Short mmCIF file of C-alpha atoms in Angstrom, two decimals:
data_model
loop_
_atom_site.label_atom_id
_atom_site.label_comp_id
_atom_site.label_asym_id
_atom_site.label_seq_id
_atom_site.Cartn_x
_atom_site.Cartn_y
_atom_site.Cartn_z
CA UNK A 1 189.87 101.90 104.86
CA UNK A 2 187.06 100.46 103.06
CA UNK A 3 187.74 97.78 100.20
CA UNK A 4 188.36 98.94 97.29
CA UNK A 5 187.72 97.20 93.65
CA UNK A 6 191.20 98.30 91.45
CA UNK A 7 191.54 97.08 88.33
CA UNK A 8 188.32 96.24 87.59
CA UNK A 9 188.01 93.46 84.62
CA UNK A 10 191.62 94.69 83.30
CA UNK A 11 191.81 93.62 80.22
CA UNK A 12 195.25 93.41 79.40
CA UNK A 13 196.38 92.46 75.71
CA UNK A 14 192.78 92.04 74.14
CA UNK A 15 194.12 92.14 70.83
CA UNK A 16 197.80 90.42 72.01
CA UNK A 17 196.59 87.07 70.19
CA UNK A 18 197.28 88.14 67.07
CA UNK A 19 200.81 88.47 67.85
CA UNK A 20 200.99 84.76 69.59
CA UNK A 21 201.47 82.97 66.63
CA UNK A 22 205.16 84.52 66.35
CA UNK A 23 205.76 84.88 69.82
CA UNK A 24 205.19 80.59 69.87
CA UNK A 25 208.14 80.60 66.73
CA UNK A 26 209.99 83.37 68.15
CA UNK A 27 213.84 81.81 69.97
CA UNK A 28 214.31 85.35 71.51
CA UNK A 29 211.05 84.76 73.85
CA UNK A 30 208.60 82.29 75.16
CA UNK A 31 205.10 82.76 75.72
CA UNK A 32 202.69 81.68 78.47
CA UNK A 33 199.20 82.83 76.38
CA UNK A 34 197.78 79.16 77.05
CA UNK A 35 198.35 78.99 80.91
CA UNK A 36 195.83 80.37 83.45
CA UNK A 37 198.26 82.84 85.90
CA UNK A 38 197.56 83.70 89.28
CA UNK A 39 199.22 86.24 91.49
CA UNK A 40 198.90 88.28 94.34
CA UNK A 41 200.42 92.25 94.41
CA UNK A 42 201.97 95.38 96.48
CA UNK A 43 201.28 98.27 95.02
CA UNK A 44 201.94 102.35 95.37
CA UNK A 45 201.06 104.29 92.93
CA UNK A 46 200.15 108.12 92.95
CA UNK A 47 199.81 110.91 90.71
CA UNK A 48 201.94 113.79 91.81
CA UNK A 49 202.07 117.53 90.91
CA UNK A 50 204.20 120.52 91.09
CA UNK A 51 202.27 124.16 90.19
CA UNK A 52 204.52 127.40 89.06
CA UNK A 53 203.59 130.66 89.37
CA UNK A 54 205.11 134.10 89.14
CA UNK A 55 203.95 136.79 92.05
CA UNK A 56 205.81 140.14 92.52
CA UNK A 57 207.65 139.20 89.59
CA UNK A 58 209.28 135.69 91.88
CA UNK A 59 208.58 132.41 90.42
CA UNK A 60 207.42 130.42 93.01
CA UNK A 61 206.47 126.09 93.66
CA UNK A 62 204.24 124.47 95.26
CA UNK A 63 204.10 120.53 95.45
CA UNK A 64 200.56 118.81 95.28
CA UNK A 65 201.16 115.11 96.90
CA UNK A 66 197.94 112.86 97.25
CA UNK A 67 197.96 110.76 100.65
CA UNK A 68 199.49 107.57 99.45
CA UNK A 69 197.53 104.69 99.83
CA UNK A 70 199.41 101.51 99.33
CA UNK A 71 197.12 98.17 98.35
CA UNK A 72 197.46 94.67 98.27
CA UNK A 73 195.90 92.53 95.55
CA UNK A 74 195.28 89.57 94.06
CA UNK A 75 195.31 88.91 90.26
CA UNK A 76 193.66 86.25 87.90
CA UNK A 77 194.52 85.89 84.13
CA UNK A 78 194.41 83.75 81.13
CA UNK A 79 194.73 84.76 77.46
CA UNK A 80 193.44 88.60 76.65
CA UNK A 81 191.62 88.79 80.37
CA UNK A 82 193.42 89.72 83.51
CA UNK A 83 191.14 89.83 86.42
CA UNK A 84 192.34 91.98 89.74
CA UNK A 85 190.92 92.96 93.18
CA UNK A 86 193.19 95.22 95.53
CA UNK A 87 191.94 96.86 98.75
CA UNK A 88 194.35 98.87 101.02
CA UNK A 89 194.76 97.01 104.36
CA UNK A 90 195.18 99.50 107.50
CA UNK A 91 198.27 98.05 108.94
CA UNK A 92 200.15 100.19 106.73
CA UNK A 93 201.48 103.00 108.07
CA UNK A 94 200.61 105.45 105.68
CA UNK A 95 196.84 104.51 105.12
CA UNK A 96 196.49 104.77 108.76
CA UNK A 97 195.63 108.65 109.10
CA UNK A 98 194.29 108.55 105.43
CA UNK A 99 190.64 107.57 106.16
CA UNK A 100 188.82 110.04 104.13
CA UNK A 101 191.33 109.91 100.90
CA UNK A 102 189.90 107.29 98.33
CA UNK A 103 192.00 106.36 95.05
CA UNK A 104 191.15 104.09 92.03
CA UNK A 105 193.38 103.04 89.36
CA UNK A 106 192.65 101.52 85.91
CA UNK A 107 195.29 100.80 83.50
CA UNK A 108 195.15 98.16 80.34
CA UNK A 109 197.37 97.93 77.29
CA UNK A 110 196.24 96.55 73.88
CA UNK A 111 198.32 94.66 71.23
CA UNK A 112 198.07 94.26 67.48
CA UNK A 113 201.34 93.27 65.67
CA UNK A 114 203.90 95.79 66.74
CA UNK A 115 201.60 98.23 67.79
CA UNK A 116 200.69 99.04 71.66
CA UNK A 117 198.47 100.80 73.18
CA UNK A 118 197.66 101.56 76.80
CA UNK A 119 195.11 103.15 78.47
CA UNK A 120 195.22 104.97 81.99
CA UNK A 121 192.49 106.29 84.21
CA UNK A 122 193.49 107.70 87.89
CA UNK A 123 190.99 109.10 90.40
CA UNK A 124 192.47 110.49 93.41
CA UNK A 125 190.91 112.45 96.38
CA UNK A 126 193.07 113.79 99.56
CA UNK A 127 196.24 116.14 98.82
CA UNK A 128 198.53 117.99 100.83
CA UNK A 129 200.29 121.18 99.86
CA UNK A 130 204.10 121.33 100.14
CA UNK A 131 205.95 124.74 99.70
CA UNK A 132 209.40 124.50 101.55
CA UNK A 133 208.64 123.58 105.03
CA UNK A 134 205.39 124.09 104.97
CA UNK A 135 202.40 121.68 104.65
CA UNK A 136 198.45 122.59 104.21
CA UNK A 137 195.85 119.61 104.06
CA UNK A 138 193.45 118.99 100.91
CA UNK A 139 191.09 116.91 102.09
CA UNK A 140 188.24 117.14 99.46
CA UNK A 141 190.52 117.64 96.70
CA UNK A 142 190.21 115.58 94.00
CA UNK A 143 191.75 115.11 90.59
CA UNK A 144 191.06 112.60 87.43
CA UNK A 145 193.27 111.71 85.14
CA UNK A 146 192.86 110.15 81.63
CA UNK A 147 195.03 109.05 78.73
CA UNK A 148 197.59 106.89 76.98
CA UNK A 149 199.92 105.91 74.65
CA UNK A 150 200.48 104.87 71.35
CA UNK A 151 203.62 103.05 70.62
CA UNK A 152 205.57 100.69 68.20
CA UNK A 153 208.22 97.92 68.66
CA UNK A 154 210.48 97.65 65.59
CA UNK A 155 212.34 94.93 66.92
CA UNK A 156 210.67 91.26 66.13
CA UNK A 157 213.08 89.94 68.74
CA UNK A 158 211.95 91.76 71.82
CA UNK A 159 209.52 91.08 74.37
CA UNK A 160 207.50 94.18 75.69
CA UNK A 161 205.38 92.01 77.59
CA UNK A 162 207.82 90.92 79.35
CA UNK A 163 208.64 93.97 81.33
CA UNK A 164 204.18 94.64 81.55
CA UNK A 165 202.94 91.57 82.66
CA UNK A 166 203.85 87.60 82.72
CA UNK A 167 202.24 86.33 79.63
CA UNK A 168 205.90 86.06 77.83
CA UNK A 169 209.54 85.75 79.39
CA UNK A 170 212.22 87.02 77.35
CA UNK A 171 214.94 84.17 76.53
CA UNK A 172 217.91 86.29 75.13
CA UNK A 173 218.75 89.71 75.79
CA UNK A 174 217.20 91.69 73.50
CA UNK A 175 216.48 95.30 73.08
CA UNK A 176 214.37 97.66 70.63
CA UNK A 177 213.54 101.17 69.64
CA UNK A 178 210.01 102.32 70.46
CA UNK A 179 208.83 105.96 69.49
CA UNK A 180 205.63 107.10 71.68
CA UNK A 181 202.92 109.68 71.44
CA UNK A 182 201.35 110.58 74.73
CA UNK A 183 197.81 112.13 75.13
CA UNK A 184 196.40 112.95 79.05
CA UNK A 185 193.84 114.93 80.05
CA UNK A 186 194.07 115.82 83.93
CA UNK A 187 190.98 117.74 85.33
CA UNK A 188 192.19 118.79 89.30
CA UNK A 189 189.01 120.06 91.83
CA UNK A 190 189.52 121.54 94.86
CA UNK A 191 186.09 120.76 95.38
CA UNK A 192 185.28 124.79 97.35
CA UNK A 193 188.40 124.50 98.95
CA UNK A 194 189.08 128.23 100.63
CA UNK A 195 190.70 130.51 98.20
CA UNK A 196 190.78 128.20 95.36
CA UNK A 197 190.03 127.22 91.59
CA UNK A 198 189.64 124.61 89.44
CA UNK A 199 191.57 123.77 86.22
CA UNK A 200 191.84 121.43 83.05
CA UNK A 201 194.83 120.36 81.52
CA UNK A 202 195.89 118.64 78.53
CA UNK A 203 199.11 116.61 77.70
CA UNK A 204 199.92 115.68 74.16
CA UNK A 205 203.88 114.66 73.90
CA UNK A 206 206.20 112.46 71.30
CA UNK A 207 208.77 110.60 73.30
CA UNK A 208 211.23 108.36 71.57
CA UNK A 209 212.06 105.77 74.16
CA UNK A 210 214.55 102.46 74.12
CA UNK A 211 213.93 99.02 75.82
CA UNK A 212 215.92 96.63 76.90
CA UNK A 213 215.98 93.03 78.86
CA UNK A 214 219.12 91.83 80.10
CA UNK A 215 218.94 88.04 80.56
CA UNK A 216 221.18 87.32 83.37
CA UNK A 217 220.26 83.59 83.36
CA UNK A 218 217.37 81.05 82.37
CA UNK A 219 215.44 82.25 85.08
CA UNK A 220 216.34 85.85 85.85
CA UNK A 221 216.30 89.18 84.26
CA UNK A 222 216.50 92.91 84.45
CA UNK A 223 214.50 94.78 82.37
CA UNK A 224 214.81 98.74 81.83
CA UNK A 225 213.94 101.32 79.39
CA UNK A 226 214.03 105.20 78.87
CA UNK A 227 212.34 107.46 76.82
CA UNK A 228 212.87 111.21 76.32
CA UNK A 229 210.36 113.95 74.19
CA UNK A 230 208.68 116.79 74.12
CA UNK A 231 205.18 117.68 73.32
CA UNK A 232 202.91 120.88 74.37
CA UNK A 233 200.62 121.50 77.69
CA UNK A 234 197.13 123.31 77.63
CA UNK A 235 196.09 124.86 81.01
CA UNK A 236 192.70 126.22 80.91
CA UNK A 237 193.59 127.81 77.24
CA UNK A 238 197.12 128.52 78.09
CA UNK A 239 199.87 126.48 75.41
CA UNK A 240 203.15 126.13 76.42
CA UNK A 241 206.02 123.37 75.39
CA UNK A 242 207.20 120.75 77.92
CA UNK A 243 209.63 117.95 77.90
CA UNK A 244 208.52 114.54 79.06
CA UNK A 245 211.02 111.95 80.52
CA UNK A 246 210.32 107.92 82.00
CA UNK A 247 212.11 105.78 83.49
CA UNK A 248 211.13 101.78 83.86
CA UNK A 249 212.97 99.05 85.80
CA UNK A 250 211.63 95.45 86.33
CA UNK A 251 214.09 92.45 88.17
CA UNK A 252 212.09 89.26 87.79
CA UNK A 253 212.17 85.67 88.46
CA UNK A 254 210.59 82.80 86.16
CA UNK A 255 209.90 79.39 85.64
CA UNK A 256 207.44 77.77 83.37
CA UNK A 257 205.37 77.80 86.64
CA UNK A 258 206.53 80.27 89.31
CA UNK A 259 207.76 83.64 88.56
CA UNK A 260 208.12 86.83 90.98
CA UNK A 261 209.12 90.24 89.75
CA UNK A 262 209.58 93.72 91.23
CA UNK A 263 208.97 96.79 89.32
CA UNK A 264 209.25 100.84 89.14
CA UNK A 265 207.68 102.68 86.16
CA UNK A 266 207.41 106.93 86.24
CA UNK A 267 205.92 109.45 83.89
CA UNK A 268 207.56 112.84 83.96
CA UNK A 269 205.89 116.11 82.18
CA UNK A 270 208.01 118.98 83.04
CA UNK A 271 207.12 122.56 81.47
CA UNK A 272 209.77 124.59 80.40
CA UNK A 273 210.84 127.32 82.68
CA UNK A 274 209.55 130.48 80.70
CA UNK A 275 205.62 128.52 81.03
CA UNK A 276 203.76 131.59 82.89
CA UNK A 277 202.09 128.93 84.98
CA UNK A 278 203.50 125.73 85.04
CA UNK A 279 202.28 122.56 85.83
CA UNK A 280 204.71 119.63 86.20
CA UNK A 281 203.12 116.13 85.95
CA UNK A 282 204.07 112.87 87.45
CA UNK A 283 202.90 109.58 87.59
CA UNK A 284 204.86 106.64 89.57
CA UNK A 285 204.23 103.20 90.44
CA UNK A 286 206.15 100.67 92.91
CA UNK A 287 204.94 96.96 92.09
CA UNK A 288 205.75 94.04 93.97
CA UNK A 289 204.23 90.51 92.30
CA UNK A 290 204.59 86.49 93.27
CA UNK A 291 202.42 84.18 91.40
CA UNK A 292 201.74 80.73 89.54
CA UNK A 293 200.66 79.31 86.15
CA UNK A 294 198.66 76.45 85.31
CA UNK A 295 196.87 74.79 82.79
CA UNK A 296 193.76 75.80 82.32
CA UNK A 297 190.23 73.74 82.78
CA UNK A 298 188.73 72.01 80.09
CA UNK A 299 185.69 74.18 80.88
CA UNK A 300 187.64 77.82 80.83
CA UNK A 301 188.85 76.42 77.53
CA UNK A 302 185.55 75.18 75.94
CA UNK A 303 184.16 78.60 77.02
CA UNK A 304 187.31 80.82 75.58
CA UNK A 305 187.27 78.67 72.13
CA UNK A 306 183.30 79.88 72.28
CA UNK A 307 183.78 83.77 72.00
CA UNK A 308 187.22 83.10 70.13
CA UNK A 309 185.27 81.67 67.45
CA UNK A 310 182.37 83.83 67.88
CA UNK A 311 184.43 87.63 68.16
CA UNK A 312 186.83 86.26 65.60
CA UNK A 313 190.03 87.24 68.04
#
């Protein structure tokens, strides 16, 4: 498999220093905004979906699963720029027989106060149909994903960055409410594929959700959260309701300098059964991460004060 660039110039938490200043005061959590942090990644993520459809008056399902391709990586951040380059290496099994599937994944989250917002864009090519025990190859289908999520923390005490990335490590177990609203657009070519037609779909969904990191000691903690809605589902013109459900789970390691952490986040859109033609929706990623922080150069310093003073953030 040829190298691919993932995460290109993610910048995660662009606006996030406007929040340092009571992170820094904050006894609940401590933050790591003025360290440079370095890591290197396993990661599986995909974008799966399951189409219903009624023929002969019999609902029937069939399962669209993208050829996985799992990537390693290494990551680079300091401040409101994370830096990362993955490729997927062919002594995994699964990217083995996958030479003609091609993914890229871009996700970054922005901060202001309590606010959040994250941004996701997937482009995946190579699918396989599933319907009981049968499987028929996709080769040259594609589909693109695009979207995000709006969301607020009410609670002052607890760390959300804890559980998306290693700028901040939460100190005491904390946990918060944190409604969502959800907006993807999914466009899905079977690029001429025999018998076939392509589609748009759009996503908008409210999800209240709850966080939570359990500190089990100084150094380690697990970190969860759930969130259950509902919002509405546009296919080609067609508007039904759906229900959207997610699931997050971090168990990580930390020191002021060392810190390793495994993850699983999913996305869940499920249409309601009565949908005509249903589309469920879902989006899942497996992280593995080990890395190190250190103080920064005088130079990376001299040049972040620069466009700190200059951009005003």
């Amino acid at each position: 498999m040829d190298l691919k660039l993932i995460y290109i110039v993610f910048f995660a938490s662009v606006f996030g220093c406007f929040a340092q200043k009571d992170s820094l005061q904050n006894p609940y959590f401590k933050s790591y905004d003025d360290k440079v942090t370095v890591s290197s990644y396993y990661l599986d993520t995909s974008n799966n979906f399951q189409i219903g459809f009624t023929t002969n008056g019999q609902k029937n399902y069939i399962d669209l699963i993208p050829n996985r391709q799992e990537q390693l990586g290494l990551s680079l951040g300091y401040k409101f720029v994370d830096i990362s380059f993955g490729f997927s290496p062919k002594f995994f099994d699964v990217n083995k027989d996958n030479s003609d599937s091609k993914l890229f994944s871009f996700n970054t989250r922005f901060y202001h106060k309590k606010w959040m917002q994250s941004f996701t864009f997937i482009n995946q090519k190579g699918f396989y149909a599933s319907e009981e025990s049968v499987q028929v190859p996709f080769p040259r289908m594609r589909t693109t994903k695009i979207g995000g999520t709006t969301s607020y923390v009410f609670n002052d005490n607890f760390s959300y960055k804890t559980l998306v990335n290693q700028n901040e490590w939460q100190t005491k177990s904390s946990g918060s409410f944190i409604p969502n609203f959800s907006f993807y657009y999914t466009n899905l070519n079977l690029n001429n594929e025999p018998n076939s037609s392509n589609g748009d779909f759009y996503v908008f969904s409210l999800a209240p959700s709850y966080f939570y990191n359990f500190v089990i000691s100084d150094r380690i903690l697990i970190g969860t959260g759930i969130a259950f809605g509902a919002g509405i589902n546009d296919i080609d013109g067609d508007v039904s309701a759906l229900y959207q459900l997610d699931l997050n789970l971090k168990l990580a390691y930390n020191t002021d300098r060392f810190f390793a952490f495994a993850s699983l986040n999913t996305i869940n859109f499920i249409q309601k059964e009565s949908a005509k033609d249903r589309l469920n929706d879902n989006i899942s990623t497996v992280k593995l991460s080990i890395g190190y922080r250190f103080d920064p150069p005088n130079k990376v310093k001299e040049v972040y004060e620069k466009v700190n003073e200059k951009t005003g953030l």
